[in-house]
Amino acid sequence: MANSSIYHATATAPVNIAVIKYWGKASTKLNTPTNSSLSVTLSQDDLRTITTASCSASFVADALWLNGGPHDVSNARSQACFAELRSLRKAKEDKDSSLPPLSTYKLHLISENNFPTAAGLASSAAGFAAFVRAIADLYELDESPTELSRIARQGSGSACRSLFGGYVAWEKGDREDGQDSLAVQVAPESHWPTMRAAILVISDAKKGVSSTTGMQATVATSTLFPNRTNVVVPARMEAMKKAIAEKDFETFAELTMADSNSFHAVCLDTIPPIFYMNDTSRAAVRVVEEINRSAGKKVAAYTFDAGPNAVIYYDEANQDIVLGTLKKATAAITGWSDKYAHINAAVPEGFNEAFLEPLAGGVSRVILTSVGSGPLKVPKENALIDEQGNPRSAT
Amino acid sequence: MANSSIYHATATAPVNIAVIKYWGKASTKLNTPTNSSLSVTLSQDDLRTITTASCSASFVADALWLNGGPHDVSNARSQACFAELRSLRKAKEDKDSSLPPLSTYKLHLISENNFPTAAGLASSAAGFAAFVRAIADLYELDESPTELSRIARQGSGSACRSLFGGYVAWEKGDREDGQDSLAVQVAPESHWPTMRAAILVISDAKKGVSSTTGMQATVATSTLFPNRTNVVVPARMEAMKKAIAEKDFETFAELTMADSNSFHAVCLDTIPPIFYMNDTSRAAVRVVEEINRSAGKKVAAYTFDAGPNAVIYYDEANQDIVLGTLKKATAAITGWSDKYAHINAAVPEGFNEAFLEPLAGGVSRVILTSVGSGPLKVPKENALIDEQGNPRSAT
């Protein structure tokens, strides 16, 4: 076979951290949730996945390389995304016979994260968002991010929210076929650009159960769960959208902390119980509660995903109080770059410093970031592939 | 005033550990609960309070000595118990004028626990049960333990359950005046005498909030709580009574573990969240889950009160498996008396020993006990008072 053309496109996608949590699938087949959720997209300067999607008549199999190593794509989730995206491309080709038949070619995907996998940050959201965005760009699809979010959702639920910047809702939808379970932007990052996040990476001796396994155990066994998903979260979703519209940090903080605790409460109410937070996570909760108490208002909000790491949201206006306190506890830890040299490691007046010590010992890394944009296109010359469509050696 | 007669009576009362938890007051004034609860009374050989109640025309004030030191009785709870008991005595005296007017005399109470206060075991249940039982004996009251439980409840909610041995329910009651909120014996200890309990005393750097404060914060702020108290617990109460009637340990275990987790879940869902379990508590959960998994059935059941200590119930028939595993993890810890020398420190076949190590470091004492009897009368000569009605020096 003659040397065939290699088509490629490259995109980046961000991490998002939910403030109203996704926990529970209505359909495991469609990957639809039992309740809507809402997240803040984080800056790709600090946390992003970059993915080059390429295809060629010469490729013999679909393949994915992740952080330099081959990665399985035979799983149902990756296959669902491939099939949906090819189907959209096929429709385009059927309408315009001058287009190259990319939908019939095998795909090579090369993907890299700019953050350590060991950090235990949910990388599947950014991963599947970049996967879908890069293939959509390669196929020159006209579908909107919301339409693509329906596909990304099938790869990894929370990935649908990483197709947008700013403040993003995943509306659970009501249809049996899951077609209305998709992500919408609640507000762009420019609406409330001063939202910042400090991530405390907390090591854990014991790896918790995977979120896929855990959430279905909760659905099946927690007696408190139906009330959370049917009553508590719908009310919080509305209140959270209003808080974001009004840039009301105190309400945002109250809802964020309450929903994180509610999520971990139904994990604990699962049989057998699921624990993601550990003693260091709880120390982070206490430090944030003490910051807010001594500040006399909510200036910081913790949230915990399916792991011990604390994500602490705050508004830039309160950076000195919030980062000052966190720096006092963790100044010796990796992550305090020169950019934060001017932050004075100090606690607010009246802060009880006894809360700091239990935190200091358990944090292995600090990541300081902020609200950020949605997926970005990367110029062709920065693609992660070589001329044969394989990963570039130097990455 | 001539040297007046000193009247006295002495009683012991047991500790009880709930398997369906009391958490939330319907009325703080009446000390009535939002849901019914159920406990196992533990043997007084290992854990009990002994109290001498004395009164005399010569005493100038009500007074209480606890573990050798004076203790305040001006609080509303102690005062409520004094008033109710005196009122019952007064009614007796009004009917029979030959009785000495003990209801008009001041009371001296001397109380001692046979277990270390530092263990963080809820001693208020045994304390108020012994308080009420000893005064009732001093006053020669005819009221049944259930009738007295209404009074003990006003001292400390869970104290009402310590007026009985065996398996005891505190029925929440429906009346506005709280008169039907009282304890009843579900089954005597002789019905299921092989129930045993291993208490792992777990130290905690950070003292949790008091249960009185904590439970009212939960009632006020947890969105998951109403479902627990109105729906989940009533169903569990019925199922637990049936499990006890049938001596069905597996169902007893499932309900006990689920209800402990449900209670700690609503604590976590409180604003701000309440944490009683720590990493060692969670290690105990995992060890019990692993014992049950490797045994192929539920042979052990954990439960946690408002603190990090684990109470592990098991049937004597499975002592080798349960105690063998706990001994393997904690053999070097205080509490493994000669009585348990014959227990082979070994895990069941297929048990993953990696679960033991996180437990070993955090346990400071082991208390091995069993289901036991209700309050007992103590002979006059063993009273804790001297001839002046003060605490004996040697205790």
mmCIF file of N, CA and C in Angstrom, chain A residues 147-263:
data_model
loop_
_atom_site.group_PDB
_atom_site.id
_atom_site.type_symbol
_atom_site.label_atom_id
_atom_site.label_comp_id
_atom_site.label_asym_id
_atom_site.label_seq_id
_atom_site.Cartn_x
_atom_site.Cartn_y
_atom_site.Cartn_z
ATOM 1 N N GLU A 147 -23.687 19.393 22.248
ATOM 2 C CA GLU A 147 -23.977 18.166 21.510
ATOM 3 C C GLU A 147 -22.850 17.143 21.681
ATOM 4 N N LEU A 148 -21.611 17.631 21.698
ATOM 5 C CA LEU A 148 -20.479 16.709 21.913
ATOM 6 C C LEU A 148 -20.455 16.174 23.335
ATOM 7 N N SER A 149 -21.007 16.958 24.276
ATOM 8 C CA SER A 149 -20.975 16.523 25.682
ATOM 9 C C SER A 149 -21.755 15.222 25.864
ATOM 10 N N ARG A 150 -22.769 15.021 25.025
ATOM 11 C CA ARG A 150 -23.548 13.774 25.081
ATOM 12 C C ARG A 150 -22.646 12.575 24.787
ATOM 13 N N ILE A 151 -21.658 12.794 23.925
ATOM 14 C CA ILE A 151 -20.713 11.719 23.589
ATOM 15 C C ILE A 151 -19.669 11.547 24.694
ATOM 16 N N ALA A 152 -19.097 12.668 25.128
ATOM 17 C CA ALA A 152 -18.064 12.602 26.172
ATOM 18 C C ALA A 152 -18.616 11.928 27.427
ATOM 19 N N ARG A 153 -19.886 12.207 27.725
ATOM 20 C CA ARG A 153 -20.550 11.611 28.892
ATOM 21 C C ARG A 153 -20.466 10.088 28.860
ATOM 22 N N GLN A 154 -20.531 9.534 27.651
ATOM 23 C CA GLN A 154 -20.492 8.075 27.537
ATOM 24 C C GLN A 154 -19.087 7.516 27.787
ATOM 25 N N GLY A 155 -18.075 8.383 27.652
ATOM 26 C CA GLY A 155 -16.712 7.967 27.983
ATOM 27 C C GLY A 155 -16.494 7.994 29.482
ATOM 28 N N SER A 156 -16.808 9.142 30.082
ATOM 29 C CA SER A 156 -16.700 9.313 31.528
ATOM 30 C C SER A 156 -17.693 10.402 31.893
ATOM 31 N N GLY A 157 -18.574 10.108 32.806
ATOM 32 C CA GLY A 157 -19.666 11.034 33.124
ATOM 33 C C GLY A 157 -19.203 12.471 33.236
ATOM 34 N N SER A 158 -18.245 12.710 34.136
ATOM 35 C CA SER A 158 -17.858 14.086 34.412
ATOM 36 C C SER A 158 -17.095 14.728 33.262
ATOM 37 N N ALA A 159 -16.676 13.941 32.268
ATOM 38 C CA ALA A 159 -15.983 14.495 31.098
ATOM 39 C C ALA A 159 -16.869 15.464 30.331
ATOM 40 N N CYS A 160 -18.185 15.248 30.394
ATOM 41 C CA CYS A 160 -19.080 16.137 29.634
ATOM 42 C C CYS A 160 -18.934 17.580 30.103
ATOM 43 N N ARG A 161 -18.611 17.767 31.382
ATOM 44 C CA ARG A 161 -18.490 19.133 31.906
ATOM 45 C C ARG A 161 -17.176 19.787 31.490
ATOM 46 N N SER A 162 -16.183 18.989 31.077
ATOM 47 C CA SER A 162 -14.885 19.542 30.684
ATOM 48 C C SER A 162 -14.873 20.043 29.240
ATOM 49 N N LEU A 163 -16.023 20.043 28.580
ATOM 50 C CA LEU A 163 -16.080 20.606 27.216
ATOM 51 C C LEU A 163 -16.345 22.105 27.233
ATOM 52 N N PHE A 164 -16.501 22.655 28.442
ATOM 53 C CA PHE A 164 -16.734 24.097 28.601
ATOM 54 C C PHE A 164 -15.774 24.673 29.633
ATOM 55 N N GLY A 165 -15.504 25.969 29.501
ATOM 56 C CA GLY A 165 -14.819 26.693 30.564
ATOM 57 C C GLY A 165 -15.832 27.239 31.558
ATOM 58 N N GLY A 166 -15.318 27.847 32.601
ATOM 59 C CA GLY A 166 -16.170 28.551 33.544
ATOM 60 C C GLY A 166 -16.967 27.638 34.444
ATOM 61 N N TYR A 167 -18.275 27.883 34.495
ATOM 62 C CA TYR A 167 -19.183 27.229 35.433
ATOM 63 C C TYR A 167 -20.155 26.379 34.615
ATOM 64 N N VAL A 168 -20.186 25.096 34.878
ATOM 65 C CA VAL A 168 -20.815 24.162 33.939
ATOM 66 C C VAL A 168 -21.760 23.195 34.661
ATOM 67 N N ALA A 169 -22.975 23.082 34.150
ATOM 68 C CA ALA A 169 -23.931 22.112 34.692
ATOM 69 C C ALA A 169 -24.020 20.905 33.785
ATOM 70 N N TRP A 170 -24.150 19.754 34.389
ATOM 71 C CA TRP A 170 -24.514 18.537 33.662
ATOM 72 C C TRP A 170 -25.964 18.255 34.050
ATOM 73 N N GLU A 171 -26.877 18.542 33.112
ATOM 74 C CA GLU A 171 -28.298 18.335 33.379
ATOM 75 C C GLU A 171 -28.599 16.863 33.155
ATOM 76 N N LYS A 172 -29.181 16.240 34.160
ATOM 77 C CA LYS A 172 -29.307 14.783 34.101
ATOM 78 C C LYS A 172 -30.192 14.310 32.958
ATOM 79 N N GLY A 173 -31.195 15.128 32.593
ATOM 80 C CA GLY A 173 -32.102 14.717 31.515
ATOM 81 C C GLY A 173 -33.185 13.784 32.010
ATOM 82 N N ASP A 174 -34.215 13.665 31.204
ATOM 83 C CA ASP A 174 -35.366 12.843 31.595
ATOM 84 C C ASP A 174 -35.662 11.734 30.601
ATOM 85 N N ARG A 175 -35.055 11.810 29.409
ATOM 86 C CA ARG A 175 -35.413 10.844 28.370
ATOM 87 C C ARG A 175 -34.813 9.471 28.624
ATOM 88 N N GLU A 176 -35.568 8.452 28.235
ATOM 89 C CA GLU A 176 -35.128 7.056 28.390
ATOM 90 C C GLU A 176 -33.843 6.778 27.614
ATOM 91 N N ASP A 177 -33.684 7.456 26.469
ATOM 92 C CA ASP A 177 -32.513 7.184 25.625
ATOM 93 C C ASP A 177 -31.293 8.026 26.021
ATOM 94 N N GLY A 178 -31.432 8.870 27.053
ATOM 95 C CA GLY A 178 -30.289 9.635 27.548
ATOM 96 C C GLY A 178 -29.894 10.806 26.661
ATOM 97 N N GLN A 179 -30.638 11.075 25.603
ATOM 98 C CA GLN A 179 -30.224 12.096 24.636
ATOM 99 C C GLN A 179 -30.223 13.513 25.234
ATOM 100 N N ASP A 180 -30.993 13.717 26.299
ATOM 101 C CA ASP A 180 -31.009 15.053 26.917
ATOM 102 C C ASP A 180 -30.159 15.119 28.183
ATOM 103 N N SER A 181 -29.256 14.149 28.364
ATOM 104 C CA SER A 181 -28.345 14.187 29.512
ATOM 105 C C SER A 181 -27.036 14.796 29.027
ATOM 106 N N LEU A 182 -26.886 16.117 29.203
ATOM 107 C CA LEU A 182 -25.736 16.788 28.607
ATOM 108 C C LEU A 182 -25.339 18.047 29.376
ATOM 109 N N ALA A 183 -24.176 18.577 28.991
ATOM 110 C CA ALA A 183 -23.602 19.694 29.729
ATOM 111 C C ALA A 183 -23.950 21.028 29.087
ATOM 112 N N VAL A 184 -24.185 22.014 29.931
ATOM 113 C CA VAL A 184 -24.416 23.389 29.453
ATOM 114 C C VAL A 184 -23.571 24.341 30.298
ATOM 115 N N GLN A 185 -23.149 25.424 29.675
ATOM 116 C CA GLN A 185 -22.381 26.406 30.428
ATOM 117 C C GLN A 185 -23.343 27.295 31.210
ATOM 118 N N VAL A 186 -23.165 27.330 32.518
ATOM 119 C CA VAL A 186 -23.993 28.174 33.392
ATOM 120 C C VAL A 186 -23.497 29.616 33.320
ATOM 121 N N ALA A 187 -22.185 29.777 33.274
ATOM 122 C CA ALA A 187 -21.563 31.103 33.119
ATOM 123 C C ALA A 187 -20.144 30.903 32.625
ATOM 124 N N PRO A 188 -19.695 31.783 31.730
ATOM 125 C CA PRO A 188 -18.306 31.664 31.263
ATOM 126 C C PRO A 188 -17.345 32.123 32.364
ATOM 127 N N GLU A 189 -16.089 31.774 32.220
ATOM 128 C CA GLU A 189 -15.094 32.157 33.226
ATOM 129 C C GLU A 189 -15.009 33.673 33.376
ATOM 130 N N SER A 190 -15.336 34.401 32.278
ATOM 131 C CA SER A 190 -15.249 35.862 32.331
ATOM 132 C C SER A 190 -16.319 36.477 33.250
ATOM 133 N N HIS A 191 -17.385 35.738 33.502
ATOM 134 C CA HIS A 191 -18.436 36.237 34.388
ATOM 135 C C HIS A 191 -17.932 36.372 35.821
ATOM 136 N N TRP A 192 -17.121 35.414 36.255
ATOM 137 C CA TRP A 192 -16.615 35.413 37.635
ATOM 138 C C TRP A 192 -15.180 34.907 37.585
ATOM 139 N N PRO A 193 -14.275 35.776 37.062
ATOM 140 C CA PRO A 193 -12.902 35.322 36.776
ATOM 141 C C PRO A 193 -12.014 35.235 38.014
ATOM 142 N N THR A 194 -12.523 35.712 39.152
ATOM 143 C CA THR A 194 -11.671 35.763 40.358
ATOM 144 C C THR A 194 -11.779 34.505 41.210
ATOM 145 N N MET A 195 -12.520 33.501 40.714
ATOM 146 C CA MET A 195 -12.621 32.246 41.468
ATOM 147 C C MET A 195 -11.287 31.506 41.397
ATOM 148 N N ARG A 196 -10.756 31.129 42.555
ATOM 149 C CA ARG A 196 -9.473 30.428 42.591
ATOM 150 C C ARG A 196 -9.628 29.116 43.353
ATOM 151 N N ALA A 197 -8.672 28.227 43.141
ATOM 152 C CA ALA A 197 -8.731 26.923 43.815
ATOM 153 C C ALA A 197 -7.339 26.527 44.287
ATOM 154 N N ALA A 198 -7.268 26.095 45.533
ATOM 155 C CA ALA A 198 -6.036 25.503 46.072
ATOM 156 C C ALA A 198 -6.304 24.017 46.269
ATOM 157 N N ILE A 199 -5.529 23.196 45.598
ATOM 158 C CA ILE A 199 -5.707 21.745 45.729
ATOM 159 C C ILE A 199 -4.627 21.215 46.660
ATOM 160 N N LEU A 200 -5.050 20.559 47.726
ATOM 161 C CA LEU A 200 -4.105 19.913 48.634
ATOM 162 C C LEU A 200 -4.096 18.434 48.283
ATOM 163 N N VAL A 201 -2.983 17.991 47.726
ATOM 164 C CA VAL A 201 -2.868 16.577 47.363
ATOM 165 C C VAL A 201 -2.500 15.808 48.623
ATOM 166 N N ILE A 202 -3.371 14.896 49.001
ATOM 167 C CA ILE A 202 -3.251 14.174 50.273
ATOM 168 C C ILE A 202 -3.041 12.700 49.970
ATOM 169 N N SER A 203 -1.951 12.165 50.476
ATOM 170 C CA SER A 203 -1.667 10.763 50.192
ATOM 171 C C SER A 203 -2.503 9.877 51.099
ATOM 172 N N ASP A 204 -2.806 8.706 50.597
ATOM 173 C CA ASP A 204 -3.641 7.788 51.352
ATOM 174 C C ASP A 204 -3.035 6.407 51.239
ATOM 175 N N ALA A 205 -2.861 5.771 52.405
ATOM 176 C CA ALA A 205 -2.283 4.432 52.417
ATOM 177 C C ALA A 205 -3.187 3.474 51.650
ATOM 178 N N LYS A 206 -4.465 3.650 51.818
ATOM 179 C CA LYS A 206 -5.436 2.692 51.292
ATOM 180 C C LYS A 206 -6.172 3.330 50.121
ATOM 181 N N LYS A 207 -6.095 2.718 48.959
ATOM 182 C CA LYS A 207 -6.810 3.230 47.797
ATOM 183 C C LYS A 207 -8.289 2.932 47.972
ATOM 184 N N GLY A 208 -9.126 3.941 47.809
ATOM 185 C CA GLY A 208 -10.568 3.745 47.926
ATOM 186 C C GLY A 208 -11.114 2.971 46.740
ATOM 187 N N VAL A 209 -12.366 2.576 46.835
ATOM 188 C CA VAL A 209 -12.975 1.865 45.709
ATOM 189 C C VAL A 209 -13.158 2.843 44.552
ATOM 190 N N SER A 210 -13.169 2.330 43.332
ATOM 191 C CA SER A 210 -13.332 3.190 42.159
ATOM 192 C C SER A 210 -14.690 3.856 42.221
ATOM 193 N N SER A 211 -14.788 5.030 41.613
ATOM 194 C CA SER A 211 -16.052 5.754 41.708
ATOM 195 C C SER A 211 -17.166 5.010 40.984
ATOM 196 N N THR A 212 -16.843 4.332 39.897
ATOM 197 C CA THR A 212 -17.876 3.588 39.171
ATOM 198 C C THR A 212 -18.480 2.489 40.044
ATOM 199 N N THR A 213 -17.601 1.739 40.706
ATOM 200 C CA THR A 213 -18.069 0.681 41.594
ATOM 201 C C THR A 213 -18.783 1.272 42.801
ATOM 202 N N GLY A 214 -18.159 2.298 43.364
ATOM 203 C CA GLY A 214 -18.689 2.885 44.592
ATOM 204 C C GLY A 214 -20.070 3.478 44.401
ATOM 205 N N MET A 215 -20.249 4.231 43.321
ATOM 206 C CA MET A 215 -21.546 4.918 43.184
ATOM 207 C C MET A 215 -22.678 3.929 42.974
ATOM 208 N N GLN A 216 -22.401 2.829 42.301
ATOM 209 C CA GLN A 216 -23.489 1.876 42.102
ATOM 210 C C GLN A 216 -23.801 1.105 43.381
ATOM 211 N N ALA A 217 -22.788 0.920 44.239
ATOM 212 C CA ALA A 217 -23.059 0.319 45.555
ATOM 213 C C ALA A 217 -23.930 1.259 46.382
ATOM 214 N N THR A 218 -23.669 2.560 46.280
ATOM 215 C CA THR A 218 -24.494 3.534 47.003
ATOM 216 C C THR A 218 -25.934 3.497 46.502
ATOM 217 N N VAL A 219 -26.106 3.511 45.187
ATOM 218 C CA VAL A 219 -27.454 3.461 44.619
ATOM 219 C C VAL A 219 -28.192 2.215 45.121
ATOM 220 N N ALA A 220 -27.463 1.112 45.183
ATOM 221 C CA ALA A 220 -28.114 -0.160 45.527
ATOM 222 C C ALA A 220 -28.409 -0.303 47.016
ATOM 223 N N THR A 221 -27.613 0.335 47.882
ATOM 224 C CA THR A 221 -27.722 -0.018 49.310
ATOM 225 C C THR A 221 -27.969 1.139 50.266
ATOM 226 N N SER A 222 -27.675 2.379 49.888
ATOM 227 C CA SER A 222 -27.833 3.470 50.865
ATOM 228 C C SER A 222 -29.301 3.857 51.009
ATOM 229 N N THR A 223 -29.783 3.839 52.246
ATOM 230 C CA THR A 223 -31.182 4.237 52.487
ATOM 231 C C THR A 223 -31.330 5.749 52.517
ATOM 232 N N LEU A 224 -30.222 6.488 52.669
ATOM 233 C CA LEU A 224 -30.294 7.946 52.668
ATOM 234 C C LEU A 224 -30.169 8.522 51.249
ATOM 235 N N PHE A 225 -29.662 7.718 50.329
ATOM 236 C CA PHE A 225 -29.351 8.203 48.983
ATOM 237 C C PHE A 225 -30.552 8.747 48.201
ATOM 238 N N PRO A 226 -31.708 8.059 48.197
ATOM 239 C CA PRO A 226 -32.818 8.569 47.352
ATOM 240 C C PRO A 226 -33.198 10.006 47.698
ATOM 241 N N ASN A 227 -33.146 10.337 48.982
ATOM 242 C CA ASN A 227 -33.491 11.703 49.366
ATOM 243 C C ASN A 227 -32.464 12.701 48.846
ATOM 244 N N ARG A 228 -31.185 12.320 48.915
ATOM 245 C CA ARG A 228 -30.149 13.199 48.360
ATOM 246 C C ARG A 228 -30.395 13.458 46.876
ATOM 247 N N THR A 229 -30.570 12.416 46.133
ATOM 248 C CA THR A 229 -30.603 12.560 44.674
ATOM 249 C C THR A 229 -31.923 13.149 44.174
ATOM 250 N N ASN A 230 -33.033 12.831 44.872
ATOM 251 C CA ASN A 230 -34.344 13.288 44.389
ATOM 252 C C ASN A 230 -34.768 14.634 44.945
ATOM 253 N N VAL A 231 -34.310 14.953 46.135
ATOM 254 C CA VAL A 231 -34.813 16.159 46.815
ATOM 255 C C VAL A 231 -33.705 17.177 47.077
ATOM 256 N N VAL A 232 -32.626 16.717 47.715
ATOM 257 C CA VAL A 232 -31.600 17.651 48.189
ATOM 258 C C VAL A 232 -30.860 18.297 47.018
ATOM 259 N N VAL A 233 -30.380 17.472 46.090
ATOM 260 C CA VAL A 233 -29.559 18.019 45.005
ATOM 261 C C VAL A 233 -30.352 18.927 44.054
ATOM 262 N N PRO A 234 -31.568 18.550 43.658
ATOM 263 C CA PRO A 234 -32.299 19.474 42.758
ATOM 264 C C PRO A 234 -32.429 20.884 43.350
ATOM 265 N N ALA A 235 -32.710 20.973 44.632
ATOM 266 C CA ALA A 235 -32.817 22.298 45.269
ATOM 267 C C ALA A 235 -31.463 23.010 45.271
ATOM 268 N N ARG A 236 -30.407 22.240 45.544
ATOM 269 C CA ARG A 236 -29.061 22.852 45.575
ATOM 270 C C ARG A 236 -28.627 23.321 44.195
ATOM 271 N N MET A 237 -28.986 22.589 43.152
ATOM 272 C CA MET A 237 -28.619 23.002 41.789
ATOM 273 C C MET A 237 -29.164 24.398 41.499
ATOM 274 N N GLU A 238 -30.432 24.614 41.827
ATOM 275 C CA GLU A 238 -31.035 25.924 41.565
ATOM 276 C C GLU A 238 -30.356 27.007 42.389
ATOM 277 N N ALA A 239 -30.128 26.704 43.662
ATOM 278 C CA ALA A 239 -29.496 27.692 44.540
ATOM 279 C C ALA A 239 -28.066 28.004 44.075
ATOM 280 N N MET A 240 -27.366 26.987 43.583
ATOM 281 C CA MET A 240 -25.991 27.191 43.132
ATOM 282 C C MET A 240 -25.949 28.043 41.862
ATOM 283 N N LYS A 241 -26.882 27.806 40.941
ATOM 284 C CA LYS A 241 -26.910 28.624 39.717
ATOM 285 C C LYS A 241 -27.151 30.095 40.064
ATOM 286 N N LYS A 242 -28.019 30.320 41.029
ATOM 287 C CA LYS A 242 -28.309 31.689 41.456
ATOM 288 C C LYS A 242 -27.069 32.308 42.115
ATOM 289 N N ALA A 243 -26.389 31.533 42.956
ATOM 290 C CA ALA A 243 -25.187 32.051 43.631
ATOM 291 C C ALA A 243 -24.119 32.432 42.615
ATOM 292 N N ILE A 244 -23.986 31.620 41.562
ATOM 293 C CA ILE A 244 -22.990 31.917 40.523
ATOM 294 C C ILE A 244 -23.436 33.145 39.721
ATOM 295 N N ALA A 245 -24.716 33.213 39.375
ATOM 296 C CA ALA A 245 -25.216 34.379 38.632
ATOM 297 C C ALA A 245 -24.937 35.664 39.401
ATOM 298 N N GLU A 246 -25.078 35.581 40.722
ATOM 299 C CA GLU A 246 -24.906 36.770 41.571
ATOM 300 C C GLU A 246 -23.485 36.920 42.116
ATOM 301 N N LYS A 247 -22.593 35.999 41.741
ATOM 302 C CA LYS A 247 -21.216 35.991 42.263
ATOM 303 C C LYS A 247 -21.223 36.121 43.787
ATOM 304 N N ASP A 248 -22.105 35.334 44.399
ATOM 305 C CA ASP A 248 -22.298 35.364 45.852
ATOM 306 C C ASP A 248 -21.434 34.259 46.453
ATOM 307 N N PHE A 249 -20.191 34.611 46.830
ATOM 308 C CA PHE A 249 -19.267 33.562 47.278
ATOM 309 C C PHE A 249 -19.745 32.864 48.538
ATOM 310 N N GLU A 250 -20.338 33.588 49.460
ATOM 311 C CA GLU A 250 -20.746 32.941 50.720
ATOM 312 C C GLU A 250 -21.757 31.824 50.475
ATOM 313 N N THR A 251 -22.740 32.092 49.617
ATOM 314 C CA THR A 251 -23.722 31.049 49.308
ATOM 315 C C THR A 251 -23.074 29.923 48.514
ATOM 316 N N PHE A 252 -22.220 30.302 47.555
ATOM 317 C CA PHE A 252 -21.460 29.295 46.798
ATOM 318 C C PHE A 252 -20.708 28.376 47.757
ATOM 319 N N ALA A 253 -20.079 28.967 48.768
ATOM 320 C CA ALA A 253 -19.279 28.192 49.730
ATOM 321 C C ALA A 253 -20.163 27.274 50.564
ATOM 322 N N GLU A 254 -21.258 27.812 51.075
ATOM 323 C CA GLU A 254 -22.163 26.990 51.894
ATOM 324 C C GLU A 254 -22.658 25.774 51.122
ATOM 325 N N LEU A 255 -23.080 26.010 49.883
ATOM 326 C CA LEU A 255 -23.620 24.917 49.063
ATOM 327 C C LEU A 255 -22.538 23.909 48.705
ATOM 328 N N THR A 256 -21.351 24.414 48.382
ATOM 329 C CA THR A 256 -20.243 23.535 47.992
ATOM 330 C C THR A 256 -19.863 22.604 49.142
ATOM 331 N N MET A 257 -19.703 23.170 50.325
ATOM 332 C CA MET A 257 -19.295 22.357 51.482
ATOM 333 C C MET A 257 -20.403 21.377 51.857
ATOM 334 N N ALA A 258 -21.650 21.864 51.862
ATOM 335 C CA ALA A 258 -22.772 20.988 52.231
ATOM 336 C C ALA A 258 -22.889 19.832 51.250
ATOM 337 N N ASP A 259 -22.681 20.112 49.956
ATOM 338 C CA ASP A 259 -22.863 19.028 48.990
ATOM 339 C C ASP A 259 -21.725 18.024 49.030
ATOM 340 N N SER A 260 -20.507 18.494 49.283
ATOM 341 C CA SER A 260 -19.394 17.559 49.448
ATOM 342 C C SER A 260 -19.683 16.641 50.633
ATOM 343 N N ASN A 261 -20.115 17.224 51.740
ATOM 344 C CA ASN A 261 -20.388 16.405 52.929
ATOM 345 C C ASN A 261 -21.547 15.442 52.690
ATOM 346 N N SER A 262 -22.555 15.898 51.971
ATOM 347 C CA SER A 262 -23.704 15.035 51.664
ATOM 348 C C SER A 262 -23.267 13.834 50.822
ATOM 349 N N PHE A 263 -22.418 14.106 49.851
ATOM 350 C CA PHE A 263 -21.897 13.020 48.997
ATOM 351 C C PHE A 263 -21.109 12.003 49.838
#
